[in-house]
Amino acid sequence: MAKIIRKAPPKSKPAAPKRLKKAAAVSGPVRAAKKPVRIKPWTAAEVHEAFSRFRKANPEPKGELEHLNPYTLLVAVVLSAQATDAGVNKATRALFQVADTPQKMLALGEEKVREYIKTIGLYRNKAKNVIALSEKLIAEFGGVVPRTRTELESLPGAGRKTANVVLNMAYGEHTMAVDTHVFRVGNRTGLALGNNPLEVELKLLQVIPPEFMLHAHHWLILHGRYTCLARKPRCEVCLINDLCRWPEKTV
């Protein structure tokens, strides 16, 4: 008599844990992403009106970094990276009394520069840059702060923003220095939308009338620093709240 071989029934898949079943039920089908909100571009008349208001309220805006000449301005801007203007000023008041030229800064030396600026973030690397840029100014530019963007950006510790500030404040060039405040104001108001500082800079240069360009970056910095704050913008006292495109305005 032949031996009968019985096949074992196929193993059933283990039931999914209740937690997974619940999560799947909650998640449901994949939803389409929300369409980005389209912001209506500012008209030329609106841009002119905004900067007319800034000018009327503050005809001669000043940068808040204290300096004595183009060289100390350059040093102050280099030191201001990831630091507040107030913190930089506190350190440089004493420093610039003893070293207001590249030659005097070199004579002071990196170790002593560190002592003067040790209250500023990244002070060790910044002291190294200050000495290095001073050496380069003497060796390649006769101790004079250069007047072109390319030359300024070649200095240790100096980038595009530094070059824009120096060209504008020391030499009266119509440049746009985009720091965190200008970047925020440009994007939040819809005046100059951009994914990075360069995009915002180029857009602002495109839309701001030449008559306002000398002081434009100061007006925008001050507006971002004291009115269009990062966490709690003061829309109730904003000079341009009726022009601003931000959908979450508090007025």
mmCIF file of C-alpha atoms in Angstrom:
data_model
loop_
_atom_site.group_PDB
_atom_site.id
_atom_site.type_symbol
_atom_site.label_atom_id
_atom_site.label_comp_id
_atom_site.label_asym_id
_atom_site.label_seq_id
_atom_site.Cartn_x
_atom_site.Cartn_y
_atom_site.Cartn_z
ATOM 1 C CA MET A 1 0.000 0.000 0.000
ATOM 2 C CA ALA A 2 1.444 3.329 -1.087
ATOM 3 C CA LYS A 3 2.292 5.790 1.631
ATOM 4 C CA ILE A 4 0.192 8.973 1.407
ATOM 5 C CA ILE A 5 2.181 12.180 1.877
ATOM 6 C CA ARG A 6 0.080 15.080 3.019
ATOM 7 C CA LYS A 7 1.271 18.603 2.120
ATOM 8 C CA ALA A 8 1.313 21.101 4.896
ATOM 9 C CA PRO A 9 -1.080 24.038 4.328
ATOM 10 C CA PRO A 10 0.644 27.218 3.195
ATOM 11 C CA LYS A 11 1.694 29.454 6.028
ATOM 12 C CA SER A 12 -0.495 32.500 6.354
ATOM 13 C CA LYS A 13 1.141 35.909 6.660
ATOM 14 C CA PRO A 14 1.226 37.217 10.227
ATOM 15 C CA ALA A 15 -1.437 39.806 10.899
ATOM 16 C CA ALA A 16 -0.209 43.352 10.936
ATOM 17 C CA PRO A 17 0.053 44.800 14.412
ATOM 18 C CA LYS A 18 -2.914 46.906 15.412
ATOM 19 C CA ARG A 19 -0.730 49.988 15.647
ATOM 20 C CA LEU A 20 0.277 49.680 11.993
ATOM 21 C CA LYS A 21 -3.293 49.096 10.878
ATOM 22 C CA LYS A 22 -4.391 52.187 12.780
ATOM 23 C CA ALA A 23 -1.595 54.298 11.318
ATOM 24 C CA ALA A 24 -2.470 53.189 7.787
ATOM 25 C CA ALA A 25 -6.091 54.044 8.346
ATOM 26 C CA VAL A 26 -5.224 57.483 9.672
ATOM 27 C CA SER A 27 -2.745 58.315 6.932
ATOM 28 C CA GLY A 28 -5.091 57.338 4.149
ATOM 29 C CA PRO A 29 -4.266 58.158 0.554
ATOM 30 C CA VAL A 30 -1.394 60.493 -0.233
ATOM 31 C CA ARG A 31 -2.674 64.040 -0.516
ATOM 32 C CA ALA A 32 -1.481 66.459 -3.126
ATOM 33 C CA ALA A 33 0.848 69.130 -1.785
ATOM 34 C CA LYS A 34 -0.682 72.535 -1.241
ATOM 35 C CA LYS A 35 -0.054 74.969 -4.012
ATOM 36 C CA PRO A 36 2.367 77.723 -3.003
ATOM 37 C CA VAL A 37 0.748 81.061 -2.331
ATOM 38 C CA ARG A 38 1.336 83.414 -5.223
ATOM 39 C CA ILE A 39 2.511 86.826 -4.095
ATOM 40 C CA LYS A 40 1.570 89.738 -6.276
ATOM 41 C CA PRO A 41 4.763 91.563 -7.344
ATOM 42 C CA TRP A 42 5.251 95.128 -6.179
ATOM 43 C CA THR A 43 4.641 97.790 -8.780
ATOM 44 C CA ALA A 44 7.293 100.393 -9.512
ATOM 45 C CA ALA A 45 5.044 103.017 -7.932
ATOM 46 C CA GLU A 46 4.727 100.970 -4.727
ATOM 47 C CA VAL A 47 8.493 100.490 -4.447
ATOM 48 C CA HIS A 48 9.028 104.217 -4.932
ATOM 49 C CA GLU A 49 6.400 104.977 -2.290
ATOM 50 C CA ALA A 50 7.984 102.599 0.237
ATOM 51 C CA PHE A 51 11.453 104.081 -0.077
ATOM 52 C CA SER A 52 10.057 107.611 -0.102
ATOM 53 C CA ARG A 53 8.588 106.840 3.310
ATOM 54 C CA PHE A 54 11.875 105.398 4.565
ATOM 55 C CA ARG A 55 13.703 108.512 3.366
ATOM 56 C CA LYS A 56 11.214 110.882 4.944
ATOM 57 C CA ALA A 57 11.456 109.087 8.305
ATOM 58 C CA ASN A 58 15.258 108.807 8.238
ATOM 59 C CA PRO A 59 16.910 110.978 5.550
ATOM 60 C CA GLU A 60 20.511 110.077 6.458
ATOM 61 C CA PRO A 61 20.610 106.531 7.855
ATOM 62 C CA LYS A 62 23.916 105.385 9.299
ATOM 63 C CA GLY A 63 25.398 101.953 9.712
ATOM 64 C CA GLU A 64 25.689 100.913 13.340
ATOM 65 C CA LEU A 65 29.217 99.503 13.132
ATOM 66 C CA GLU A 66 31.572 102.077 14.616
ATOM 67 C CA HIS A 67 34.669 102.852 12.546
ATOM 68 C CA LEU A 68 37.221 105.585 11.901
ATOM 69 C CA ASN A 69 38.192 105.046 8.261
ATOM 70 C CA PRO A 70 37.766 102.506 5.420
ATOM 71 C CA TYR A 71 40.275 100.142 7.042
ATOM 72 C CA THR A 72 38.545 100.031 10.429
ATOM 73 C CA LEU A 73 35.198 99.673 8.636
ATOM 74 C CA LEU A 74 36.574 96.656 6.772
ATOM 75 C CA VAL A 75 37.844 95.104 10.008
ATOM 76 C CA ALA A 76 34.566 95.779 11.808
ATOM 77 C CA VAL A 77 32.515 94.140 9.057
ATOM 78 C CA VAL A 78 34.786 91.077 9.036
ATOM 79 C CA LEU A 79 34.390 90.811 12.815
ATOM 80 C CA SER A 80 30.604 91.187 12.592
ATOM 81 C CA ALA A 81 30.030 87.793 10.959
ATOM 82 C CA GLN A 82 27.759 85.796 13.297
ATOM 83 C CA ALA A 83 27.959 88.596 15.850
ATOM 84 C CA THR A 84 25.919 91.667 16.738
ATOM 85 C CA ASP A 85 27.004 95.182 15.843
ATOM 86 C CA ALA A 86 26.774 96.148 19.507
ATOM 87 C CA GLY A 87 29.086 93.317 20.492
ATOM 88 C CA VAL A 88 31.599 94.238 17.795
ATOM 89 C CA ASN A 89 31.552 97.914 18.771
ATOM 90 C CA LYS A 90 32.226 97.049 22.395
ATOM 91 C CA ALA A 91 35.390 95.185 21.383
ATOM 92 C CA THR A 92 36.654 97.497 18.634
ATOM 93 C CA ARG A 93 36.431 100.800 20.507
ATOM 94 C CA ALA A 94 39.598 99.950 22.398
ATOM 95 C CA LEU A 95 41.185 98.062 19.493
ATOM 96 C CA PHE A 96 40.855 100.920 17.015
ATOM 97 C CA GLN A 97 42.374 103.362 19.479
ATOM 98 C CA VAL A 98 45.672 101.511 19.170
ATOM 99 C CA ALA A 99 45.371 100.012 15.675
ATOM 100 C CA ASP A 100 43.530 102.017 13.026
ATOM 101 C CA THR A 101 45.805 101.125 10.104
ATOM 102 C CA PRO A 102 47.077 97.806 8.686
ATOM 103 C CA GLN A 103 50.594 98.672 9.816
ATOM 104 C CA LYS A 104 49.539 99.277 13.424
ATOM 105 C CA MET A 105 47.440 96.109 13.429
ATOM 106 C CA LEU A 106 50.427 94.033 12.317
ATOM 107 C CA ALA A 107 52.594 95.667 14.953
ATOM 108 C CA LEU A 108 50.002 94.744 17.560
ATOM 109 C CA GLY A 109 50.125 91.086 16.529
ATOM 110 C CA GLU A 110 47.589 88.280 16.420
ATOM 111 C CA GLU A 111 47.836 87.365 20.103
ATOM 112 C CA LYS A 112 47.015 90.877 21.295
ATOM 113 C CA VAL A 113 44.261 91.237 18.698
ATOM 114 C CA ARG A 114 42.692 88.106 20.169
ATOM 115 C CA GLU A 115 42.697 89.706 23.603
ATOM 116 C CA TYR A 116 40.839 92.757 22.322
ATOM 117 C CA ILE A 117 38.153 90.786 20.481
ATOM 118 C CA LYS A 118 37.790 87.707 22.721
ATOM 119 C CA THR A 119 34.193 88.656 23.583
ATOM 120 C CA ILE A 120 33.201 88.179 19.927
ATOM 121 C CA GLY A 121 32.218 84.774 18.593
ATOM 122 C CA LEU A 122 34.886 82.883 16.609
ATOM 123 C CA TYR A 123 37.438 85.414 17.833
ATOM 124 C CA ARG A 124 40.494 83.213 17.270
ATOM 125 C CA ASN A 125 39.808 82.702 13.568
ATOM 126 C CA LYS A 126 38.749 86.323 13.178
ATOM 127 C CA ALA A 127 41.976 87.588 14.744
ATOM 128 C CA LYS A 128 43.888 85.442 12.264
ATOM 129 C CA ASN A 129 41.898 86.943 9.374
ATOM 130 C CA VAL A 130 42.433 90.511 10.583
ATOM 131 C CA ILE A 131 46.199 89.993 10.626
ATOM 132 C CA ALA A 132 46.160 88.198 7.259
ATOM 133 C CA LEU A 133 44.063 90.854 5.529
ATOM 134 C CA SER A 134 46.287 93.570 6.985
ATOM 135 C CA GLU A 135 49.349 91.834 5.566
ATOM 136 C CA LYS A 136 47.703 91.533 2.158
ATOM 137 C CA LEU A 137 46.599 95.169 2.155
ATOM 138 C CA ILE A 138 50.194 96.265 2.742
ATOM 139 C CA ALA A 139 51.764 93.776 0.325
ATOM 140 C CA GLU A 140 49.339 94.160 -2.586
ATOM 141 C CA PHE A 141 47.436 97.426 -2.138
ATOM 142 C CA GLY A 142 49.897 99.792 -0.513
ATOM 143 C CA GLY A 143 48.012 99.665 2.779
ATOM 144 C CA VAL A 144 44.876 101.134 1.181
ATOM 145 C CA VAL A 145 41.484 99.400 1.193
ATOM 146 C CA PRO A 146 40.746 98.596 -2.481
ATOM 147 C CA ARG A 147 37.732 99.996 -4.314
ATOM 148 C CA THR A 148 36.669 97.001 -6.388
ATOM 149 C CA ARG A 149 34.540 94.033 -5.406
ATOM 150 C CA THR A 150 36.992 91.465 -6.752
ATOM 151 C CA GLU A 151 39.897 92.900 -4.774
ATOM 152 C CA LEU A 152 37.865 93.227 -1.590
ATOM 153 C CA GLU A 153 36.600 89.663 -1.837
ATOM 154 C CA SER A 154 40.192 88.452 -2.201
ATOM 155 C CA LEU A 155 40.968 89.577 1.350
ATOM 156 C CA PRO A 156 40.929 86.926 4.115
ATOM 157 C CA GLY A 157 37.589 86.866 5.930
ATOM 158 C CA ALA A 158 35.871 89.155 3.414
ATOM 159 C CA GLY A 159 33.003 87.928 1.258
ATOM 160 C CA ARG A 160 30.412 89.521 -0.977
ATOM 161 C CA LYS A 161 28.471 91.127 1.872
ATOM 162 C CA THR A 162 31.645 92.637 3.324
ATOM 163 C CA ALA A 163 32.606 94.026 -0.068
ATOM 164 C CA ASN A 164 29.143 95.528 -0.546
ATOM 165 C CA VAL A 165 29.214 97.247 2.851
ATOM 166 C CA VAL A 166 32.680 98.725 2.312
ATOM 167 C CA LEU A 167 31.930 99.851 -1.245
ATOM 168 C CA ASN A 168 28.734 101.523 -0.082
ATOM 169 C CA MET A 169 29.776 103.082 3.215
ATOM 170 C CA ALA A 170 33.386 103.956 2.446
ATOM 171 C CA TYR A 171 33.156 104.788 -1.251
ATOM 172 C CA GLY A 172 29.499 105.681 -1.883
ATOM 173 C CA GLU A 173 28.824 102.881 -4.367
ATOM 174 C CA HIS A 174 25.226 101.827 -5.007
ATOM 175 C CA THR A 175 25.544 98.315 -3.616
ATOM 176 C CA MET A 176 23.123 96.154 -1.661
ATOM 177 C CA ALA A 177 24.528 94.251 1.296
ATOM 178 C CA VAL A 178 22.128 91.433 2.197
ATOM 179 C CA ASP A 179 22.363 90.288 5.786
ATOM 180 C CA THR A 180 19.806 88.243 7.709
ATOM 181 C CA HIS A 181 17.576 91.310 8.189
ATOM 182 C CA VAL A 182 17.526 92.353 4.542
ATOM 183 C CA PHE A 183 16.987 88.749 3.464
ATOM 184 C CA ARG A 184 13.976 88.457 5.775
ATOM 185 C CA VAL A 185 12.447 91.798 4.794
ATOM 186 C CA GLY A 186 12.883 91.131 1.086
ATOM 187 C CA ASN A 187 11.151 87.759 1.271
ATOM 188 C CA ARG A 188 8.513 88.524 3.897
ATOM 189 C CA THR A 189 7.244 91.702 2.246
ATOM 190 C CA GLY A 190 7.442 90.245 -1.243
ATOM 191 C CA LEU A 191 9.683 93.105 -2.320
ATOM 192 C CA ALA A 192 12.483 90.749 -3.383
ATOM 193 C CA LEU A 193 11.873 87.010 -3.236
ATOM 194 C CA GLY A 194 14.923 84.767 -3.258
ATOM 195 C CA ASN A 195 16.239 81.461 -1.956
ATOM 196 C CA ASN A 196 19.613 82.897 -1.013
ATOM 197 C CA PRO A 197 21.198 86.299 -0.300
ATOM 198 C CA LEU A 198 22.519 86.715 -3.837
ATOM 199 C CA GLU A 199 19.071 86.243 -5.387
ATOM 200 C CA VAL A 200 17.580 88.807 -3.002
ATOM 201 C CA GLU A 201 20.458 91.217 -3.652
ATOM 202 C CA LEU A 202 20.078 91.081 -7.423
ATOM 203 C CA LYS A 203 16.303 91.481 -7.203
ATOM 204 C CA LEU A 204 16.615 94.531 -4.930
ATOM 205 C CA LEU A 205 19.149 96.100 -7.279
ATOM 206 C CA GLN A 206 16.645 95.556 -10.070
ATOM 207 C CA VAL A 207 13.569 97.058 -8.395
ATOM 208 C CA ILE A 208 14.895 99.904 -6.193
ATOM 209 C CA PRO A 209 15.123 103.253 -8.037
ATOM 210 C CA PRO A 210 18.678 104.685 -8.291
ATOM 211 C CA GLU A 211 17.722 107.757 -6.260
ATOM 212 C CA PHE A 212 17.353 105.546 -3.167
ATOM 213 C CA MET A 213 20.255 103.125 -3.673
ATOM 214 C CA LEU A 214 22.890 104.947 -1.624
ATOM 215 C CA HIS A 215 20.933 104.415 1.597
ATOM 216 C CA ALA A 216 18.659 101.523 0.609
ATOM 217 C CA HIS A 217 20.512 98.752 2.394
ATOM 218 C CA HIS A 218 20.637 100.787 5.622
ATOM 219 C CA TRP A 219 16.899 101.442 5.522
ATOM 220 C CA LEU A 220 16.175 97.754 4.993
ATOM 221 C CA ILE A 221 18.610 96.615 7.700
ATOM 222 C CA LEU A 222 17.171 99.040 10.241
ATOM 223 C CA HIS A 223 13.632 98.087 9.250
ATOM 224 C CA GLY A 224 14.405 94.418 9.819
ATOM 225 C CA ARG A 225 16.298 95.057 13.044
ATOM 226 C CA TYR A 226 13.729 97.253 14.768
ATOM 227 C CA THR A 227 10.354 96.780 13.051
ATOM 228 C CA CYS A 228 10.103 93.675 10.852
ATOM 229 C CA LEU A 229 11.431 91.425 13.602
ATOM 230 C CA ALA A 230 12.003 87.728 13.017
ATOM 231 C CA ARG A 231 9.636 86.365 15.670
ATOM 232 C CA LYS A 232 7.179 89.152 16.404
ATOM 233 C CA PRO A 233 7.108 91.720 13.621
ATOM 234 C CA ARG A 234 5.775 95.080 14.750
ATOM 235 C CA CYS A 235 3.261 95.483 11.939
ATOM 236 C CA GLU A 236 1.294 98.071 13.910
ATOM 237 C CA VAL A 237 4.130 100.612 13.614
ATOM 238 C CA CYS A 238 5.450 99.540 10.194
ATOM 239 C CA LEU A 239 5.803 102.374 7.683
ATOM 240 C CA ILE A 240 4.926 100.099 4.778
ATOM 241 C CA ASN A 241 2.328 97.745 6.262
ATOM 242 C CA ASP A 242 -0.237 98.724 3.624
ATOM 243 C CA LEU A 243 2.195 97.800 0.845
ATOM 244 C CA CYS A 244 3.597 94.630 2.418
ATOM 245 C CA ARG A 245 2.462 91.328 0.863
ATOM 246 C CA TRP A 246 2.964 89.171 3.965
ATOM 247 C CA PRO A 247 -0.263 87.179 4.511
ATOM 248 C CA GLU A 248 0.216 87.026 8.298
ATOM 249 C CA LYS A 249 0.325 90.748 9.010
ATOM 250 C CA THR A 250 -1.144 91.701 12.381
ATOM 251 C CA VAL A 251 -2.860 94.836 11.010
#
